[in-house]
PDB file of C-alpha atoms in Angstrom:
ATOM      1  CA  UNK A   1       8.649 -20.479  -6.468  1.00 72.00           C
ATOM      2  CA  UNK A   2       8.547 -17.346  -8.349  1.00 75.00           C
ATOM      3  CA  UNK A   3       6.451 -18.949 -11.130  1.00 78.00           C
ATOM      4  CA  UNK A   4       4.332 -20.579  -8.747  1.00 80.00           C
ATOM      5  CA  UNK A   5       3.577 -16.810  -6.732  1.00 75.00           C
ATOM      6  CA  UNK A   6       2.709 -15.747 -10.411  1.00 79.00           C
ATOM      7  CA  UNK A   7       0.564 -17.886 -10.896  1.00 75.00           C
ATOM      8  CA  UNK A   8      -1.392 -17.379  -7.522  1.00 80.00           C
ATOM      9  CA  UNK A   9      -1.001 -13.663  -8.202  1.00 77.00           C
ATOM     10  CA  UNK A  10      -3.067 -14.071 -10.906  1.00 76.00           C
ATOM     11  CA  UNK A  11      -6.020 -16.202  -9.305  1.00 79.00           C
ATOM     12  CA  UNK A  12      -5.873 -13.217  -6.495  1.00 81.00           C
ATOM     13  CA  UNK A  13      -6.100 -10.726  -8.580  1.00 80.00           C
ATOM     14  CA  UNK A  14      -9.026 -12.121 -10.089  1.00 77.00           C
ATOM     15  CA  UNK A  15     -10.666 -11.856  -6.565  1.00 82.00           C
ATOM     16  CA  UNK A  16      -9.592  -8.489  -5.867  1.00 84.00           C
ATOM     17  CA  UNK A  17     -11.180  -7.594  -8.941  1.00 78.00           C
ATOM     18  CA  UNK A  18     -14.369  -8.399  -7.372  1.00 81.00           C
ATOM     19  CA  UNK A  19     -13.697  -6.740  -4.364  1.00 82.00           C
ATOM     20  CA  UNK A  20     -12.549  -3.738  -6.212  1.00 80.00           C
ATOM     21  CA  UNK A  21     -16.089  -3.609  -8.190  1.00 79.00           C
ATOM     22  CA  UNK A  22     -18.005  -4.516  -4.857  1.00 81.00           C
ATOM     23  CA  UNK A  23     -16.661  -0.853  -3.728  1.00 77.00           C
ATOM     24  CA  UNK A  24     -17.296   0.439  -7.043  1.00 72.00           C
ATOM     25  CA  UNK A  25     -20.534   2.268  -8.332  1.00 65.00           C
ATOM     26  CA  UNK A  26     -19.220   2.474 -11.753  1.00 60.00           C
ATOM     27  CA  UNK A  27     -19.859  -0.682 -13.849  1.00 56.00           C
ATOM     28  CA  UNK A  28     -16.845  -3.410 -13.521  1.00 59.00           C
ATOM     29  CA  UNK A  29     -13.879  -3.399 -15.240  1.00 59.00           C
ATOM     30  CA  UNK A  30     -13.018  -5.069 -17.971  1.00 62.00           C
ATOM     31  CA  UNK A  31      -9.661  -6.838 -18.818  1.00 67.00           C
ATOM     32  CA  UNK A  32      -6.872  -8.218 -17.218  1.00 75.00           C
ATOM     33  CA  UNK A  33      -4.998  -5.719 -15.756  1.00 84.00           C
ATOM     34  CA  UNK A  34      -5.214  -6.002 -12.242  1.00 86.00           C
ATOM     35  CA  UNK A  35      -5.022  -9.821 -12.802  1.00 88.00           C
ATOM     36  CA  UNK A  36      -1.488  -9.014 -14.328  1.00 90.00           C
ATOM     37  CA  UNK A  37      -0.669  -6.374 -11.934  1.00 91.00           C
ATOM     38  CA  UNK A  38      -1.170  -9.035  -8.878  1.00 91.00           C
ATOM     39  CA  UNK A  39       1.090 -11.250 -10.736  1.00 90.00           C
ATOM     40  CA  UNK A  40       3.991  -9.226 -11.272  1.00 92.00           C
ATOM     41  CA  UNK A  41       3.688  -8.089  -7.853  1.00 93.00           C
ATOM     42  CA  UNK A  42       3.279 -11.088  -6.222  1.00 92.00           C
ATOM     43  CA  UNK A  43       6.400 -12.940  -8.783  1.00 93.00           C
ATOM     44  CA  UNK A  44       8.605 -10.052  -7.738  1.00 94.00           C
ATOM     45  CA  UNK A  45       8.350  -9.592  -4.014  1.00 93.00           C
ATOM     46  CA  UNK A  46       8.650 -13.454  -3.795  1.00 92.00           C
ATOM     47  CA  UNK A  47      12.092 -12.999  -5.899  1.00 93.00           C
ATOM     48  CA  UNK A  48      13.118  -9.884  -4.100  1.00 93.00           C
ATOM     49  CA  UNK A  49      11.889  -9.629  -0.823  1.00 93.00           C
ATOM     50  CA  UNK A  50      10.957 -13.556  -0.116  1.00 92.00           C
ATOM     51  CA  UNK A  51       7.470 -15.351   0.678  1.00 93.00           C
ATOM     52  CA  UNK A  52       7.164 -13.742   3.983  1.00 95.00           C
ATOM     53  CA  UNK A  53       6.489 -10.356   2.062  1.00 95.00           C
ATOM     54  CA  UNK A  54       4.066 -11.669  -0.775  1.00 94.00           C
ATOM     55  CA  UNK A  55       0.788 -11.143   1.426  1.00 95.00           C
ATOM     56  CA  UNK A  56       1.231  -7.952   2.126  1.00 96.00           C
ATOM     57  CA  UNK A  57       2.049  -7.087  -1.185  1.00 95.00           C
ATOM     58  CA  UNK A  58      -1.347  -9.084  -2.553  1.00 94.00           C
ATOM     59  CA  UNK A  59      -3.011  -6.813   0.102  1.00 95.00           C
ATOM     60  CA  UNK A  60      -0.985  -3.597  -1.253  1.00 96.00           C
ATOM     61  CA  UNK A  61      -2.918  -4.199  -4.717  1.00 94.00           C
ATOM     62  CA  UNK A  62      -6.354  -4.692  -3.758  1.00 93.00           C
ATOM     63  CA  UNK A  63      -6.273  -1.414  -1.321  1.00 95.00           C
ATOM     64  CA  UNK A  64      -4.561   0.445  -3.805  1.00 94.00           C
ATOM     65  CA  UNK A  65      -6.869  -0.928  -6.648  1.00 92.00           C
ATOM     66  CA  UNK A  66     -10.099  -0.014  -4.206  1.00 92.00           C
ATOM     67  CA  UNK A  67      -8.632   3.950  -3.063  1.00 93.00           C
ATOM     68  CA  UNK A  68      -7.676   4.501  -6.418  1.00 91.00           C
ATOM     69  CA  UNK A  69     -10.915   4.178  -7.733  1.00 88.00           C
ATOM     70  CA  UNK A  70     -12.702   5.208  -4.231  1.00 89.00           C
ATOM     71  CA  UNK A  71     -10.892   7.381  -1.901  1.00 91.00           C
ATOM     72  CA  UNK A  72     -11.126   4.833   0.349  1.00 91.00           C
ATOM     73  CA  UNK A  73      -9.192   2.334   2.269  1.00 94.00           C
ATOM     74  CA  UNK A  74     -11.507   0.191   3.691  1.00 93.00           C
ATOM     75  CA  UNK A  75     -10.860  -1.040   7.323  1.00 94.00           C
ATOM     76  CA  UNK A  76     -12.506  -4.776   6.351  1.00 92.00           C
ATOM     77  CA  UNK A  77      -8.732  -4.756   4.348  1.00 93.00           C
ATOM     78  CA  UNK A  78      -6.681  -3.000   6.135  1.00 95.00           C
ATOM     79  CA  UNK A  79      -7.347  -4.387   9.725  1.00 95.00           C
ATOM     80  CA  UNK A  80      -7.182  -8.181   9.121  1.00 94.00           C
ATOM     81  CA  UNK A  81      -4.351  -7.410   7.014  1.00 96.00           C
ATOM     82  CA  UNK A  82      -2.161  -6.467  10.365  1.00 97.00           C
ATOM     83  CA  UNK A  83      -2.134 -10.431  11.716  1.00 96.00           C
ATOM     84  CA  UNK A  84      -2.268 -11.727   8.379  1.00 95.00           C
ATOM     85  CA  UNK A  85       1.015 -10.338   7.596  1.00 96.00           C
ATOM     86  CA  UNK A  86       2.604 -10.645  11.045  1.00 97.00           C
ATOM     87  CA  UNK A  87       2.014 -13.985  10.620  1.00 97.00           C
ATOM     88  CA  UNK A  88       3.658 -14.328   7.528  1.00 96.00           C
ATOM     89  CA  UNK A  89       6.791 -12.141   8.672  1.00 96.00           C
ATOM     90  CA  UNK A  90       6.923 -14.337  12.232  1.00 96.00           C
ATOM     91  CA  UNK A  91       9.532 -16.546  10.915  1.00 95.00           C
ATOM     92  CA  UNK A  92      11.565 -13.768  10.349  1.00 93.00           C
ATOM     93  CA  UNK A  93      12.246 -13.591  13.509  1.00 95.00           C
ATOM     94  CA  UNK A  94      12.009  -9.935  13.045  1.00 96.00           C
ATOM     95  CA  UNK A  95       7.919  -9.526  14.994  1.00 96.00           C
ATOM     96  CA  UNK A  96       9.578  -7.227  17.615  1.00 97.00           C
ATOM     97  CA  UNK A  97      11.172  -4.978  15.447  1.00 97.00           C
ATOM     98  CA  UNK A  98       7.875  -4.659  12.623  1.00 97.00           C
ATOM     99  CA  UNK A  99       5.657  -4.059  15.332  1.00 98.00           C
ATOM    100  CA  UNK A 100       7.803  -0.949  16.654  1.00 98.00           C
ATOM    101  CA  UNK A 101       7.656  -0.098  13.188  1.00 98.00           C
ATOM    102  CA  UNK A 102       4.336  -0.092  12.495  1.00 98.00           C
ATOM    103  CA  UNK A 103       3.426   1.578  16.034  1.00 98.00           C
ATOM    104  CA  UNK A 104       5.878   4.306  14.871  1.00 98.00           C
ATOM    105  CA  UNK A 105       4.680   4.763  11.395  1.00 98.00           C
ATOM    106  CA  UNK A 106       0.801   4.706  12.715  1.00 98.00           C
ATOM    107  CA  UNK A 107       2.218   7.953  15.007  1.00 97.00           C
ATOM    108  CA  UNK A 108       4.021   9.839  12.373  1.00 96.00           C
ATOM    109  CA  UNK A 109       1.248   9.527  10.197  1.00 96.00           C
ATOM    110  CA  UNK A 110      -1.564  10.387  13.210  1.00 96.00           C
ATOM    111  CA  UNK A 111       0.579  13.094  13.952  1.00 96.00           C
ATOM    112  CA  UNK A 112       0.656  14.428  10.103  1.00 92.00           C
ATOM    113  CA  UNK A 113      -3.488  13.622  10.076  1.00 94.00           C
ATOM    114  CA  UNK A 114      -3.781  15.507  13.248  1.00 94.00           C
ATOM    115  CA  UNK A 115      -2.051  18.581  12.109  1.00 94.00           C
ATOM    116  CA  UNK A 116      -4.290  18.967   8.567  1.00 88.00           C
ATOM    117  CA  UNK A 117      -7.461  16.127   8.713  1.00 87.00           C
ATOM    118  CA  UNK A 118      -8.646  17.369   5.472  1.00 85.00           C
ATOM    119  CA  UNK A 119      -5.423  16.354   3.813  1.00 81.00           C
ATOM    120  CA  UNK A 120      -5.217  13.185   4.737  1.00 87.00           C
ATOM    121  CA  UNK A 121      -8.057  10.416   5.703  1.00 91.00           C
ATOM    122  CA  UNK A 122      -7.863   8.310   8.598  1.00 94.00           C
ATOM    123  CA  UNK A 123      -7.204   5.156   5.917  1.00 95.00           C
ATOM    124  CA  UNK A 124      -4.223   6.523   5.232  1.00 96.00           C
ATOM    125  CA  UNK A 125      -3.056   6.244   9.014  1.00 97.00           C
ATOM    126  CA  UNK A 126      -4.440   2.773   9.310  1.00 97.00           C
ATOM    127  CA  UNK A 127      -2.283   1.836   5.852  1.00 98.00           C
ATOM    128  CA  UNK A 128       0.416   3.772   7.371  1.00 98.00           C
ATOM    129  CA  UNK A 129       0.722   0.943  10.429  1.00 97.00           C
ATOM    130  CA  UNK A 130       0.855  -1.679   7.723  1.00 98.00           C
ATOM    131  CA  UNK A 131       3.972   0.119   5.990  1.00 98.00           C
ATOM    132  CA  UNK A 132       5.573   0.533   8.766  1.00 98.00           C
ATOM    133  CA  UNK A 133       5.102  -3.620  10.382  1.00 98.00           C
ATOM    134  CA  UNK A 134       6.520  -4.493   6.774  1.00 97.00           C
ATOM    135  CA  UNK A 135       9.422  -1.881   6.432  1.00 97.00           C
ATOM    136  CA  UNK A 136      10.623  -2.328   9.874  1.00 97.00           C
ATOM    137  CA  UNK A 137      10.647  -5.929   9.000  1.00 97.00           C
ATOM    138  CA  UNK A 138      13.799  -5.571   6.531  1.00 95.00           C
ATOM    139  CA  UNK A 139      15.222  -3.207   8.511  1.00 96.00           C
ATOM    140  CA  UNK A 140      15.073   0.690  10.139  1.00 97.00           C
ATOM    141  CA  UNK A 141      16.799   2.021   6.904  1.00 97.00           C
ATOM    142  CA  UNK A 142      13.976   0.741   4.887  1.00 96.00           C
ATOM    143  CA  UNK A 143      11.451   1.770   7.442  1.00 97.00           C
ATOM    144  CA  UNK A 144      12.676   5.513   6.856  1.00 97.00           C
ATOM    145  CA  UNK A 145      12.886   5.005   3.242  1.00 97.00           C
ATOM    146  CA  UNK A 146       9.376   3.487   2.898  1.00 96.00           C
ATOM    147  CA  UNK A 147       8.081   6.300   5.195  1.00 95.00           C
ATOM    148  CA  UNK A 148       9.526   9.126   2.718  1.00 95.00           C
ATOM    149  CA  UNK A 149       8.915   7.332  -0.353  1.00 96.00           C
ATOM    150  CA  UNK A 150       5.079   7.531  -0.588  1.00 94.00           C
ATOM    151  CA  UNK A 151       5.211  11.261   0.131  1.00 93.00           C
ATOM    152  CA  UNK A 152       7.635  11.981  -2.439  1.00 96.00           C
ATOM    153  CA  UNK A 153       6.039  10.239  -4.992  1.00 96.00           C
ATOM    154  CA  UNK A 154       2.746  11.552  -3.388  1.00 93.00           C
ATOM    155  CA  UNK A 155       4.253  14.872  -4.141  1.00 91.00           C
ATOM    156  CA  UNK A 156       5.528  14.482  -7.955  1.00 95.00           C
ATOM    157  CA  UNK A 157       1.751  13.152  -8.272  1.00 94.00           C
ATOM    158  CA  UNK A 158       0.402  16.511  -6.979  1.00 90.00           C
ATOM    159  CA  UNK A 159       3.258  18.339  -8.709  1.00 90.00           C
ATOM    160  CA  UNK A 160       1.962  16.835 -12.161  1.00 93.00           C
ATOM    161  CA  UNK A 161      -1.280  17.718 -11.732  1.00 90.00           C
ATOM    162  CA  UNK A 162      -0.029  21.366 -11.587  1.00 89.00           C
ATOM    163  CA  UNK A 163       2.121  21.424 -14.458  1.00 90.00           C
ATOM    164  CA  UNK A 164      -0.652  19.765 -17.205  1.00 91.00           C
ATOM    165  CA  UNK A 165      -3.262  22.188 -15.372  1.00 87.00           C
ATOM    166  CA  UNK A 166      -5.157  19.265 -13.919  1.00 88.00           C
ATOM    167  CA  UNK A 167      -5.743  20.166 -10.967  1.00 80.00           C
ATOM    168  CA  UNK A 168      -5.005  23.057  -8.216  1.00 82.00           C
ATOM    169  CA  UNK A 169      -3.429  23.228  -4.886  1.00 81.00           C
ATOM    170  CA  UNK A 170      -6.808  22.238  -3.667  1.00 82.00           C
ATOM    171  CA  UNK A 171      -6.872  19.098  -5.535  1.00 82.00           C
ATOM    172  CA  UNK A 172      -7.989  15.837  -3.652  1.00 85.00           C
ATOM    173  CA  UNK A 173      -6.703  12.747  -4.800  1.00 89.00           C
ATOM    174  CA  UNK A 174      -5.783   9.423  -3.024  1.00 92.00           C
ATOM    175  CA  UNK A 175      -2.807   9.160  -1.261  1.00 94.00           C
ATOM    176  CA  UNK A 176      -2.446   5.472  -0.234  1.00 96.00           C
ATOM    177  CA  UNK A 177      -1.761   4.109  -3.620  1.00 97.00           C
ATOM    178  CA  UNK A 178       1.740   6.138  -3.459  1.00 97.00           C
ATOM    179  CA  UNK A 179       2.278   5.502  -0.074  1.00 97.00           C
ATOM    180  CA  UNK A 180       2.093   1.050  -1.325  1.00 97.00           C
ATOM    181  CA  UNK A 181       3.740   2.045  -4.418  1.00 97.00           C
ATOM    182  CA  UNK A 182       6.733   3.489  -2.197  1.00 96.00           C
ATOM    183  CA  UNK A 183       7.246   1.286   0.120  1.00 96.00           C
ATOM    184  CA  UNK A 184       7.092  -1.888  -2.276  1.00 96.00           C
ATOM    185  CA  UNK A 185       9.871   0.044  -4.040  1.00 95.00           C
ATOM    186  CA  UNK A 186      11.577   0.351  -1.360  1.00 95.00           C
ATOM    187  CA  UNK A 187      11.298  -3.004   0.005  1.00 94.00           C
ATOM    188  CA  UNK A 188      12.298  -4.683  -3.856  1.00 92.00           C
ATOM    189  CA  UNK A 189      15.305  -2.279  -3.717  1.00 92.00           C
ATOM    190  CA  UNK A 190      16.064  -3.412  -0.186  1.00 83.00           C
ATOM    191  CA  UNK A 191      15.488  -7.379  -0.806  1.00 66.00           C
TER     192      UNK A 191
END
């Protein structure tokens, strides 16, 4: 089964390579990278966390591919991506508890955008829900783990940019790429 997600891994990330470039000015890119990245992803959630997982994490790459290179976390993504992976995660049996989750991650995070809009977009409360249907999904300790995780690595990002001088207090960068990054570690680590 692994193989197999590896292999469809990297036939999506071929498509979210075209996505990716569709929100792109900048010419596409070449190589294989986010073909490989989608496969690795999708190989290990499917090992760790199980099948129910492995759309969300396909989803994780493209939006983090896309605000990486953008800023932005499209809502044609992130929206459809809320049924998509409630679907997946209904046999589970855990619906009740991931949709607490994300209701309660979408707050926090609304909460955080409310108190300082010009540090965070709106995106990132959107992708915030997602996190939190997904986290809650293992469990409430992952949910708080996933929720703190893309901060803190958020923060070693900004805390980097200070130390080589790349940047200032004031320095915008996007946020949701840390926020997928922590919660898939999270979730692997949890699985």
């Amino acid at each position: 089964m692994v193989a197999l997600m590896a292999l469809a891994g990297l036939v999506c990330g071929h498509r979210i390579r075209a996505l990716a470039d569709t929100y792109t000015p900048a010419p596409p890119t070449p190589g294989t990278g986010i073909e490989l990245l989608t496969a690795a992803v999708a190989a290990l959630t499917a090992w760790r966390m199980g099948m129910p997982y492995v759309p969300f994490a396909v989803i994780g790459v493209a939006l983090a591919v896309i605000d990486w290179r953008t800023t932005i976390l499209p809502d044609a993504l992130t929206l459809p991506a809320y049924p998509i992976t409630a679907l997946a995660l209904w046999p589970t049996g855990e619906l009740p508890r991931a949709l607490a989750g994300a209701a309660a991650l979408t707050a926090l995070y609304g909460l955080l955008w409310f108190a300082r809009p010009e540090a965070m977009g709106l995106g990132d409360v959107k992708l915030a829900g997602l996190i939190g249907l997904n986290a809650a999904a293992a469990g409430w300790p992952a949910w708080v783990a996933a929720a703190f995780a893309g901060q803190a690595l958020g923060a070693l990002y900004a805390l980097a940019l200070l130390a080589t001088r790349k940047g200032t207090r004031h320095t915008q960068f996007p946020f949701g790429p840390f926020m997928l990054m922590g919660a898939f570690i999270v979730l692997c680590l949890d699985g």
